[in-house]
Amino acid sequence: VTKIQVPVEEEKKEEKKDGKKAEKKEGENMETEDGAENGVKEESNSNENGADLNAEKIEKNDSEEKMKEENGADEIISEEKKKPKMKTKTVQNPLEVTSSKKGFTSKELQAAWERENAMISTDKLIKDRLMAKNTVEEYVYDMRDKLYSQLEKFISESAKEVYLSELSKTENWLYDEGENCQKQVYIDKLAELKKVGDRIMTRYNESEGRQGALNNLGSCLVHVRKVLDLIANKDEKYDHLSEEDVKTLIEKDAEFQQVFNDFCNKAASQKLHEDVQITVAGINQKRKEFEDKCYPIVNKSKPKVEPPPVPAEEPKEGKEAEKETPMESAESTQAPADPAAADPAAADPTSMELD
């Protein structure tokens, strides 16, 4: 369906124009007939009326100019009114739709789904194979650069030449026979290179972390040694520790001090291009054992001492408690200082008379 805008007055104007044309033609015919009859009369009267016509024309021109000046706005409005009004018409266009093919059947959909999954799995295999190949290539370039920089001290010169030769062979193999190998082939090739490379990296990492681990173990030993010194000086902070606790601290301090000395001796004799004798993990394990044995004793809190209970006064019974004055209560509560003065007979038993 389409909509077209058509002017409303267009048809009416065309009809009016056709009518005017017909009237003009009829008038012209009538004028030709009358012209022949009145030709002579017009020639005689033309000269007389020439001057009158010229005067009338001048007056008409002046009046027309005044009308134009006065009615300029009216003319603009009339021009706007002359614009034709538009009307919208609806036109229906026939549209035929035909389907040349039906939808897929269930079997066709199943077959398409299987083909799609097969393509996805194939793409994944190709991607994994390329990633494995790139991993081998990156390892070759990375190890070659490090052997001339940070790992140079952690491999001997003879071993370095052999390993560099192996890296170069692997690089050439990747661009020749190993261009389109299976994923597992690249994984095996990387494992062969890491047998030597991982040992070099282990020496480097152990060298970087060994001193820090030894410092941590030494700090723990110093802390416990200071506690033992305070205990020996009878410090109140640790006077609640039992003899068994103090004995345990002394034994563990001596035991792990010997371990610490062994670690330090092995670290001093360790050569960078040789496999490590002690590991950072082993040093940290010993430190943890020492802390687990000694720190619970060192951090043991003092037991809380409860103050003795205050004895409660016995309430007095009867009216005596009400009548008793403060003076009497003070005298009754005051005990005699000398038992002999209170009872002379008790002071001298020989003065007692026997019946």
mmCIF file of C-alpha atoms in Angstrom:
data_model
loop_
_atom_site.group_PDB
_atom_site.id
_atom_site.type_symbol
_atom_site.label_atom_id
_atom_site.label_comp_id
_atom_site.label_asym_id
_atom_site.label_seq_id
_atom_site.Cartn_x
_atom_site.Cartn_y
_atom_site.Cartn_z
ATOM 1 C CA VAL A 1 0.000 0.000 0.000
ATOM 2 C CA THR A 2 1.407 3.398 -0.985
ATOM 3 C CA LYS A 3 0.175 6.878 -0.189
ATOM 4 C CA ILE A 4 0.368 9.753 -2.781
ATOM 5 C CA GLN A 5 -0.295 13.456 -2.150
ATOM 6 C CA VAL A 6 -2.351 15.102 -4.955
ATOM 7 C CA PRO A 7 -3.510 18.800 -5.046
ATOM 8 C CA VAL A 8 -7.263 19.136 -4.518
ATOM 9 C CA GLU A 9 -7.925 22.202 -6.791
ATOM 10 C CA GLU A 10 -5.829 20.973 -9.700
ATOM 11 C CA GLU A 11 -8.756 19.341 -11.497
ATOM 12 C CA LYS A 12 -11.043 22.357 -10.995
ATOM 13 C CA LYS A 13 -8.455 24.787 -12.395
ATOM 14 C CA GLU A 14 -7.983 22.709 -15.511
ATOM 15 C CA GLU A 15 -11.744 22.735 -16.167
ATOM 16 C CA LYS A 16 -11.867 26.541 -15.751
ATOM 17 C CA LYS A 17 -8.970 27.045 -18.155
ATOM 18 C CA ASP A 18 -10.690 24.917 -20.805
ATOM 19 C CA GLY A 19 -13.915 27.013 -20.440
ATOM 20 C CA LYS A 20 -12.030 30.310 -20.758
ATOM 21 C CA LYS A 21 -10.256 29.126 -23.883
ATOM 22 C CA ALA A 22 -13.569 28.234 -25.488
ATOM 23 C CA GLU A 23 -15.059 31.659 -24.612
ATOM 24 C CA LYS A 24 -12.042 33.466 -26.041
ATOM 25 C CA LYS A 25 -12.366 31.601 -29.317
ATOM 26 C CA GLU A 26 -16.057 32.524 -29.603
ATOM 27 C CA GLY A 27 -15.294 36.202 -28.784
ATOM 28 C CA GLU A 28 -12.603 36.346 -31.421
ATOM 29 C CA ASN A 29 -14.989 35.008 -34.032
ATOM 30 C CA MET A 30 -17.601 37.602 -33.081
ATOM 31 C CA GLU A 31 -15.049 40.396 -33.198
ATOM 32 C CA THR A 32 -13.941 39.467 -36.716
ATOM 33 C CA GLU A 33 -17.505 39.641 -37.933
ATOM 34 C CA ASP A 34 -18.225 42.998 -36.277
ATOM 35 C CA GLY A 35 -14.874 44.380 -37.343
ATOM 36 C CA ALA A 36 -15.709 44.217 -40.939
ATOM 37 C CA GLU A 37 -18.921 46.209 -40.435
ATOM 38 C CA ASN A 38 -17.572 48.833 -38.073
ATOM 39 C CA GLY A 39 -14.118 49.256 -39.577
ATOM 40 C CA VAL A 40 -14.888 52.595 -41.055
ATOM 41 C CA LYS A 41 -16.494 53.920 -37.895
ATOM 42 C CA GLU A 42 -13.591 52.996 -35.728
ATOM 43 C CA GLU A 43 -11.090 54.744 -37.975
ATOM 44 C CA SER A 44 -12.999 58.002 -37.715
ATOM 45 C CA ASN A 45 -13.439 57.865 -34.012
ATOM 46 C CA SER A 46 -9.942 56.671 -33.258
ATOM 47 C CA ASN A 47 -8.341 60.057 -33.563
ATOM 48 C CA GLU A 48 -10.922 61.692 -31.305
ATOM 49 C CA ASN A 49 -10.619 59.239 -28.560
ATOM 50 C CA GLY A 50 -6.766 58.956 -28.617
ATOM 51 C CA ALA A 51 -6.201 61.793 -26.212
ATOM 52 C CA ASP A 52 -8.897 60.565 -23.848
ATOM 53 C CA LEU A 53 -7.416 57.103 -23.774
ATOM 54 C CA ASN A 54 -3.952 58.411 -22.920
ATOM 55 C CA ALA A 55 -5.301 60.402 -19.981
ATOM 56 C CA GLU A 56 -7.285 57.471 -18.725
ATOM 57 C CA LYS A 57 -4.218 55.231 -18.911
ATOM 58 C CA ILE A 58 -2.128 57.676 -16.840
ATOM 59 C CA GLU A 59 -4.832 57.864 -14.163
ATOM 60 C CA LYS A 60 -5.149 54.090 -14.106
ATOM 61 C CA ASN A 61 -1.426 53.649 -13.667
ATOM 62 C CA ASP A 62 -1.354 56.080 -10.725
ATOM 63 C CA SER A 63 -4.301 54.413 -9.077
ATOM 64 C CA GLU A 64 -2.773 50.959 -9.573
ATOM 65 C CA GLU A 65 0.496 52.028 -7.907
ATOM 66 C CA LYS A 66 -1.380 53.403 -4.908
ATOM 67 C CA MET A 67 -3.401 50.218 -4.638
ATOM 68 C CA LYS A 68 -0.221 48.132 -4.750
ATOM 69 C CA GLU A 69 1.366 50.135 -1.944
ATOM 70 C CA GLU A 70 -1.762 49.992 0.217
ATOM 71 C CA ASN A 71 -2.624 46.388 -0.432
ATOM 72 C CA GLY A 72 0.902 44.809 -0.347
ATOM 73 C CA ALA A 73 0.090 42.641 2.693
ATOM 74 C CA ASP A 74 -3.208 41.544 1.159
ATOM 75 C CA GLU A 75 -1.440 40.363 -1.941
ATOM 76 C CA ILE A 76 1.038 38.255 0.134
ATOM 77 C CA ILE A 77 -1.837 36.639 1.963
ATOM 78 C CA SER A 78 -3.686 36.010 -1.299
ATOM 79 C CA GLU A 79 -0.577 34.367 -2.765
ATOM 80 C CA GLU A 80 -0.417 32.024 0.211
ATOM 81 C CA LYS A 81 -4.082 31.212 -0.276
ATOM 82 C CA LYS A 82 -3.436 30.426 -3.924
ATOM 83 C CA LYS A 83 -1.179 27.491 -2.886
ATOM 84 C CA PRO A 84 -3.054 24.302 -3.662
ATOM 85 C CA LYS A 85 -4.232 22.107 -0.788
ATOM 86 C CA MET A 86 -2.836 18.581 -0.830
ATOM 87 C CA LYS A 87 -4.906 15.444 -0.335
ATOM 88 C CA THR A 88 -3.497 12.005 0.472
ATOM 89 C CA LYS A 89 -4.661 9.059 -1.591
ATOM 90 C CA THR A 90 -4.059 5.422 -0.731
ATOM 91 C CA VAL A 91 -3.064 3.106 -3.576
ATOM 92 C CA GLN A 92 -2.887 -0.655 -3.094
ATOM 93 C CA ASN A 93 -0.123 -2.475 -4.940
ATOM 94 C CA PRO A 94 -0.466 -6.247 -5.138
ATOM 95 C CA LEU A 95 2.557 -8.114 -3.643
ATOM 96 C CA GLU A 96 2.972 -11.808 -4.174
ATOM 97 C CA VAL A 97 5.211 -13.849 -1.827
ATOM 98 C CA THR A 98 6.284 -17.337 -2.784
ATOM 99 C CA SER A 99 8.504 -19.817 -0.860
ATOM 100 C CA SER A 100 10.902 -21.764 -3.016
ATOM 101 C CA LYS A 101 12.194 -24.098 -0.228
ATOM 102 C CA LYS A 102 10.768 -25.627 2.913
ATOM 103 C CA GLY A 103 12.493 -25.850 6.342
ATOM 104 C CA PHE A 104 15.051 -28.514 7.325
ATOM 105 C CA THR A 105 13.863 -31.900 8.459
ATOM 106 C CA SER A 106 14.982 -33.386 11.758
ATOM 107 C CA LYS A 107 17.525 -35.596 10.003
ATOM 108 C CA GLU A 108 19.005 -32.651 8.125
ATOM 109 C CA LEU A 109 19.240 -30.606 11.325
ATOM 110 C CA GLN A 110 20.970 -33.486 13.115
ATOM 111 C CA ALA A 111 23.457 -33.887 10.276
ATOM 112 C CA ALA A 112 24.181 -30.140 10.258
ATOM 113 C CA TRP A 113 24.691 -30.149 14.026
ATOM 114 C CA GLU A 114 27.155 -33.044 13.757
ATOM 115 C CA ARG A 115 29.088 -31.304 10.991
ATOM 116 C CA GLU A 116 29.289 -28.137 13.115
ATOM 117 C CA ASN A 117 30.607 -30.047 16.141
ATOM 118 C CA ALA A 118 33.157 -31.798 13.968
ATOM 119 C CA MET A 119 34.425 -28.469 12.667
ATOM 120 C CA ILE A 120 34.605 -27.060 16.215
ATOM 121 C CA SER A 121 36.643 -30.029 17.452
ATOM 122 C CA THR A 122 38.943 -29.765 14.432
ATOM 123 C CA ASP A 123 39.507 -26.067 15.100
ATOM 124 C CA LYS A 124 40.288 -26.806 18.757
ATOM 125 C CA LEU A 125 42.857 -29.452 17.827
ATOM 126 C CA ILE A 126 44.557 -27.057 15.428
ATOM 127 C CA LYS A 127 44.574 -24.286 18.032
ATOM 128 C CA ASP A 128 46.023 -26.564 20.749
ATOM 129 C CA ARG A 129 48.691 -27.850 18.366
ATOM 130 C CA LEU A 130 49.766 -24.337 17.424
ATOM 131 C CA MET A 131 49.838 -23.247 21.075
ATOM 132 C CA ALA A 132 52.067 -26.199 21.979
ATOM 133 C CA LYS A 133 54.396 -25.335 19.121
ATOM 134 C CA ASN A 134 54.550 -21.669 20.152
ATOM 135 C CA THR A 135 55.326 -22.701 23.740
ATOM 136 C CA VAL A 136 58.395 -24.655 22.590
ATOM 137 C CA GLU A 137 59.537 -21.748 20.444
ATOM 138 C CA GLU A 138 59.111 -19.213 23.269
ATOM 139 C CA TYR A 139 61.034 -21.452 25.689
ATOM 140 C CA VAL A 140 63.953 -21.731 23.264
ATOM 141 C CA TYR A 141 64.216 -17.948 22.850
ATOM 142 C CA ASP A 142 63.728 -17.231 26.572
ATOM 143 C CA MET A 143 66.350 -19.704 27.811
ATOM 144 C CA ARG A 144 68.864 -18.600 25.211
ATOM 145 C CA ASP A 145 68.588 -15.001 26.380
ATOM 146 C CA LYS A 146 68.776 -15.881 30.090
ATOM 147 C CA LEU A 147 71.887 -18.051 29.638
ATOM 148 C CA TYR A 148 73.726 -14.886 28.647
ATOM 149 C CA SER A 149 72.292 -12.770 31.489
ATOM 150 C CA GLN A 150 70.823 -13.829 34.842
ATOM 151 C CA LEU A 151 71.484 -17.594 34.515
ATOM 152 C CA GLU A 152 75.040 -17.296 33.271
ATOM 153 C CA LYS A 153 76.593 -17.990 36.711
ATOM 154 C CA PHE A 154 74.423 -21.025 37.409
ATOM 155 C CA ILE A 155 75.746 -23.329 34.653
ATOM 156 C CA SER A 156 79.268 -24.348 33.782
ATOM 157 C CA GLU A 157 80.808 -23.335 30.464
ATOM 158 C CA SER A 158 80.861 -26.873 29.058
ATOM 159 C CA ALA A 159 77.246 -27.553 30.036
ATOM 160 C CA LYS A 160 76.241 -24.147 28.656
ATOM 161 C CA GLU A 161 77.682 -24.931 25.198
ATOM 162 C CA VAL A 162 75.908 -28.290 25.074
ATOM 163 C CA TYR A 163 72.576 -26.798 26.117
ATOM 164 C CA LEU A 164 72.841 -23.906 23.644
ATOM 165 C CA SER A 165 73.498 -26.405 20.870
ATOM 166 C CA GLU A 166 70.392 -28.343 21.887
ATOM 167 C CA LEU A 167 68.309 -25.170 21.805
ATOM 168 C CA SER A 168 69.530 -24.330 18.306
ATOM 169 C CA LYS A 169 68.705 -27.817 17.049
ATOM 170 C CA THR A 170 65.205 -27.516 18.450
ATOM 171 C CA GLU A 171 64.713 -24.148 16.749
ATOM 172 C CA ASN A 172 65.766 -25.553 13.367
ATOM 173 C CA TRP A 173 63.537 -28.587 13.867
ATOM 174 C CA LEU A 174 60.494 -26.376 14.474
ATOM 175 C CA TYR A 175 60.825 -24.780 11.030
ATOM 176 C CA ASP A 176 61.656 -28.021 9.220
ATOM 177 C CA GLU A 177 60.455 -31.431 10.331
ATOM 178 C CA GLY A 178 58.455 -30.154 13.277
ATOM 179 C CA GLU A 179 56.376 -27.679 11.276
ATOM 180 C CA ASN A 180 53.154 -29.742 11.337
ATOM 181 C CA CYS A 181 53.602 -32.295 14.128
ATOM 182 C CA GLN A 182 50.978 -33.438 16.600
ATOM 183 C CA LYS A 183 50.471 -31.689 19.916
ATOM 184 C CA GLN A 184 52.062 -34.488 21.965
ATOM 185 C CA VAL A 185 55.285 -34.267 19.953
ATOM 186 C CA TYR A 186 55.730 -30.633 20.985
ATOM 187 C CA ILE A 187 54.934 -31.484 24.616
ATOM 188 C CA ASP A 188 57.625 -34.185 24.646
ATOM 189 C CA LYS A 189 60.172 -31.875 23.034
ATOM 190 C CA LEU A 190 59.506 -29.197 25.686
ATOM 191 C CA ALA A 191 59.894 -31.745 28.486
ATOM 192 C CA GLU A 192 63.339 -32.733 27.166
ATOM 193 C CA LEU A 193 64.515 -29.128 27.184
ATOM 194 C CA LYS A 194 63.162 -28.517 30.694
ATOM 195 C CA LYS A 195 65.158 -31.385 32.171
ATOM 196 C CA VAL A 196 68.246 -29.192 31.975
ATOM 197 C CA GLY A 197 66.574 -25.796 32.107
ATOM 198 C CA ASP A 198 64.615 -26.477 35.283
ATOM 199 C CA ARG A 199 67.781 -27.479 37.151
ATOM 200 C CA ILE A 200 69.394 -24.176 36.174
ATOM 201 C CA MET A 201 66.307 -22.213 37.240
ATOM 202 C CA THR A 202 66.231 -24.094 40.577
ATOM 203 C CA ARG A 203 69.816 -23.063 41.341
ATOM 204 C CA TYR A 204 68.944 -19.457 40.564
ATOM 205 C CA ASN A 205 65.766 -19.391 42.674
ATOM 206 C CA GLU A 206 67.431 -21.129 45.628
ATOM 207 C CA SER A 207 70.308 -18.674 45.535
ATOM 208 C CA GLU A 208 67.879 -15.740 45.585
ATOM 209 C CA GLY A 209 65.830 -17.003 48.556
ATOM 210 C CA ARG A 210 68.371 -18.878 50.677
ATOM 211 C CA GLN A 211 69.746 -15.941 52.647
ATOM 212 C CA GLY A 212 66.289 -14.636 53.536
ATOM 213 C CA ALA A 213 65.226 -18.032 54.874
ATOM 214 C CA LEU A 214 68.384 -18.288 57.002
ATOM 215 C CA ASN A 215 67.767 -14.817 58.417
ATOM 216 C CA ASN A 216 64.243 -15.768 59.482
ATOM 217 C CA LEU A 217 65.452 -18.900 61.270
ATOM 218 C CA GLY A 218 68.216 -16.920 62.999
ATOM 219 C CA SER A 219 65.692 -14.295 64.193
ATOM 220 C CA CYS A 220 63.580 -17.000 65.847
ATOM 221 C CA LEU A 221 66.628 -18.404 67.642
ATOM 222 C CA VAL A 222 67.638 -14.939 68.890
ATOM 223 C CA HIS A 223 64.138 -14.297 70.230
ATOM 224 C CA VAL A 224 64.079 -17.525 72.248
ATOM 225 C CA ARG A 225 67.615 -16.872 73.504
ATOM 226 C CA LYS A 226 66.514 -13.469 74.873
ATOM 227 C CA VAL A 227 63.612 -15.126 76.684
ATOM 228 C CA LEU A 228 65.999 -17.629 78.296
ATOM 229 C CA ASP A 229 68.189 -14.752 79.463
ATOM 230 C CA LEU A 230 65.177 -13.067 81.100
ATOM 231 C CA ILE A 231 64.215 -16.315 82.794
ATOM 232 C CA ALA A 232 67.756 -16.692 84.142
ATOM 233 C CA ASN A 233 67.512 -13.171 85.590
ATOM 234 C CA LYS A 234 64.213 -14.036 87.371
ATOM 235 C CA ASP A 235 62.141 -11.660 85.298
ATOM 236 C CA GLU A 236 58.522 -11.404 86.532
ATOM 237 C CA LYS A 237 57.190 -11.700 82.989
ATOM 238 C CA TYR A 238 58.211 -15.354 82.821
ATOM 239 C CA ASP A 239 58.124 -16.421 86.493
ATOM 240 C CA HIS A 240 54.963 -18.435 85.809
ATOM 241 C CA LEU A 241 56.777 -20.894 83.503
ATOM 242 C CA SER A 242 57.415 -24.322 84.954
ATOM 243 C CA GLU A 243 60.794 -26.005 85.124
ATOM 244 C CA GLU A 244 59.693 -28.398 82.385
ATOM 245 C CA ASP A 245 58.872 -25.498 80.076
ATOM 246 C CA VAL A 246 62.222 -23.866 80.674
ATOM 247 C CA LYS A 247 64.000 -27.182 80.081
ATOM 248 C CA THR A 248 62.186 -27.603 76.770
ATOM 249 C CA LEU A 249 63.242 -24.132 75.650
ATOM 250 C CA ILE A 250 66.868 -24.795 76.489
ATOM 251 C CA GLU A 251 66.914 -28.159 74.662
ATOM 252 C CA LYS A 252 65.218 -26.852 71.509
ATOM 253 C CA ASP A 253 67.423 -23.778 71.422
ATOM 254 C CA ALA A 254 70.581 -25.915 71.496
ATOM 255 C CA GLU A 255 69.175 -28.400 68.952
ATOM 256 C CA PHE A 256 68.098 -25.841 66.338
ATOM 257 C CA GLN A 257 71.176 -23.719 66.887
ATOM 258 C CA GLN A 258 73.186 -26.687 65.628
ATOM 259 C CA VAL A 259 70.839 -27.048 62.643
ATOM 260 C CA PHE A 260 71.259 -23.360 61.860
ATOM 261 C CA ASN A 261 75.038 -23.645 61.960
ATOM 262 C CA ASP A 262 74.954 -26.625 59.562
ATOM 263 C CA PHE A 263 72.781 -24.679 57.137
ATOM 264 C CA CYS A 264 75.143 -21.718 57.216
ATOM 265 C CA ASN A 265 78.195 -23.913 56.570
ATOM 266 C CA LYS A 266 76.538 -25.611 53.581
ATOM 267 C CA ALA A 267 75.387 -22.289 52.157
ATOM 268 C CA ALA A 268 78.916 -20.889 52.408
ATOM 269 C CA SER A 269 80.391 -23.848 50.532
ATOM 270 C CA GLN A 270 77.639 -23.917 47.877
ATOM 271 C CA LYS A 271 78.806 -23.209 44.316
ATOM 272 C CA LEU A 272 76.349 -21.450 42.043
ATOM 273 C CA HIS A 273 76.724 -23.811 39.049
ATOM 274 C CA GLU A 274 76.210 -26.928 41.194
ATOM 275 C CA ASP A 275 72.972 -28.464 42.441
ATOM 276 C CA VAL A 276 71.914 -27.154 45.842
ATOM 277 C CA GLN A 277 72.707 -28.996 49.089
ATOM 278 C CA ILE A 278 70.033 -27.246 51.144
ATOM 279 C CA THR A 279 66.748 -25.836 49.907
ATOM 280 C CA VAL A 280 64.731 -22.842 50.978
ATOM 281 C CA ALA A 281 61.798 -25.135 51.666
ATOM 282 C CA GLY A 282 63.940 -27.232 54.028
ATOM 283 C CA ILE A 283 65.093 -24.146 55.962
ATOM 284 C CA ASN A 284 61.511 -22.896 56.304
ATOM 285 C CA GLN A 285 60.378 -26.313 57.512
ATOM 286 C CA LYS A 286 62.941 -26.298 60.322
ATOM 287 C CA ARG A 287 61.933 -22.775 61.322
ATOM 288 C CA LYS A 288 58.301 -23.845 61.542
ATOM 289 C CA GLU A 289 59.210 -26.844 63.717
ATOM 290 C CA PHE A 290 61.165 -24.599 66.080
ATOM 291 C CA GLU A 291 58.308 -22.096 66.334
ATOM 292 C CA ASP A 292 55.750 -24.842 67.004
ATOM 293 C CA LYS A 293 57.841 -26.180 69.905
ATOM 294 C CA CYS A 294 58.988 -22.935 71.542
ATOM 295 C CA TYR A 295 56.484 -20.174 70.803
ATOM 296 C CA PRO A 296 53.551 -21.732 72.703
ATOM 297 C CA ILE A 297 55.763 -21.731 75.835
ATOM 298 C CA VAL A 298 57.126 -18.228 75.294
ATOM 299 C CA ASN A 299 53.655 -16.794 74.714
ATOM 300 C CA LYS A 300 52.011 -18.612 77.594
ATOM 301 C CA SER A 301 49.998 -16.110 79.637
ATOM 302 C CA LYS A 302 50.159 -15.811 83.403
ATOM 303 C CA PRO A 303 47.370 -17.436 85.423
ATOM 304 C CA LYS A 304 44.962 -15.000 87.015
ATOM 305 C CA VAL A 305 45.339 -14.660 90.822
ATOM 306 C CA GLU A 306 41.976 -14.194 92.545
ATOM 307 C CA PRO A 307 41.918 -11.981 95.693
ATOM 308 C CA PRO A 308 40.926 -13.677 99.041
ATOM 309 C CA PRO A 309 37.215 -13.503 99.822
ATOM 310 C CA VAL A 310 36.039 -10.898 102.370
ATOM 311 C CA PRO A 311 34.350 -12.568 105.479
ATOM 312 C CA ALA A 312 30.739 -11.568 105.929
ATOM 313 C CA GLU A 313 29.533 -10.225 109.363
ATOM 314 C CA GLU A 314 26.935 -12.289 111.251
ATOM 315 C CA PRO A 315 23.659 -10.438 111.730
ATOM 316 C CA LYS A 316 22.404 -9.968 115.361
ATOM 317 C CA GLU A 317 19.065 -11.327 116.455
ATOM 318 C CA GLY A 318 16.227 -9.953 118.539
ATOM 319 C CA LYS A 319 15.713 -6.629 120.185
ATOM 320 C CA GLU A 320 19.249 -6.532 121.595
ATOM 321 C CA ALA A 321 20.589 -5.550 118.213
ATOM 322 C CA GLU A 322 18.154 -2.624 118.108
ATOM 323 C CA LYS A 323 18.839 -1.390 121.683
ATOM 324 C CA GLU A 324 22.612 -1.769 121.518
ATOM 325 C CA THR A 325 24.383 1.546 121.275
ATOM 326 C CA PRO A 326 27.508 2.112 119.182
ATOM 327 C CA MET A 327 29.644 2.355 122.341
ATOM 328 C CA GLU A 328 28.409 -0.937 123.678
ATOM 329 C CA SER A 329 28.937 -2.634 120.363
ATOM 330 C CA ALA A 330 32.516 -1.322 120.212
ATOM 331 C CA GLU A 331 33.262 -2.538 123.777
ATOM 332 C CA SER A 332 31.711 -5.927 123.139
ATOM 333 C CA THR A 333 33.731 -6.412 119.968
ATOM 334 C CA GLN A 334 37.005 -5.357 121.664
ATOM 335 C CA ALA A 335 38.872 -8.422 123.059
ATOM 336 C CA PRO A 336 40.912 -8.140 126.302
ATOM 337 C CA ALA A 337 44.578 -7.604 125.633
ATOM 338 C CA ASP A 338 45.731 -9.592 128.708
ATOM 339 C CA PRO A 339 43.877 -12.802 129.609
ATOM 340 C CA ALA A 340 45.293 -12.581 133.171
ATOM 341 C CA ALA A 341 43.706 -9.226 133.762
ATOM 342 C CA ALA A 342 40.359 -10.533 132.666
ATOM 343 C CA ASP A 343 40.528 -13.613 134.884
ATOM 344 C CA PRO A 344 43.112 -13.511 137.771
ATOM 345 C CA ALA A 345 42.416 -17.107 138.633
ATOM 346 C CA ALA A 346 43.350 -18.195 135.202
ATOM 347 C CA ALA A 347 46.643 -16.294 135.462
ATOM 348 C CA ASP A 348 47.705 -18.037 138.758
ATOM 349 C CA PRO A 349 46.477 -21.599 138.981
ATOM 350 C CA THR A 350 48.097 -22.095 142.438
ATOM 351 C CA SER A 351 45.750 -19.522 143.985
ATOM 352 C CA MET A 352 42.701 -21.624 143.296
ATOM 353 C CA GLU A 353 41.107 -23.173 146.424
ATOM 354 C CA LEU A 354 40.177 -26.791 146.390
ATOM 355 C CA ASP A 355 37.024 -27.994 148.162
#
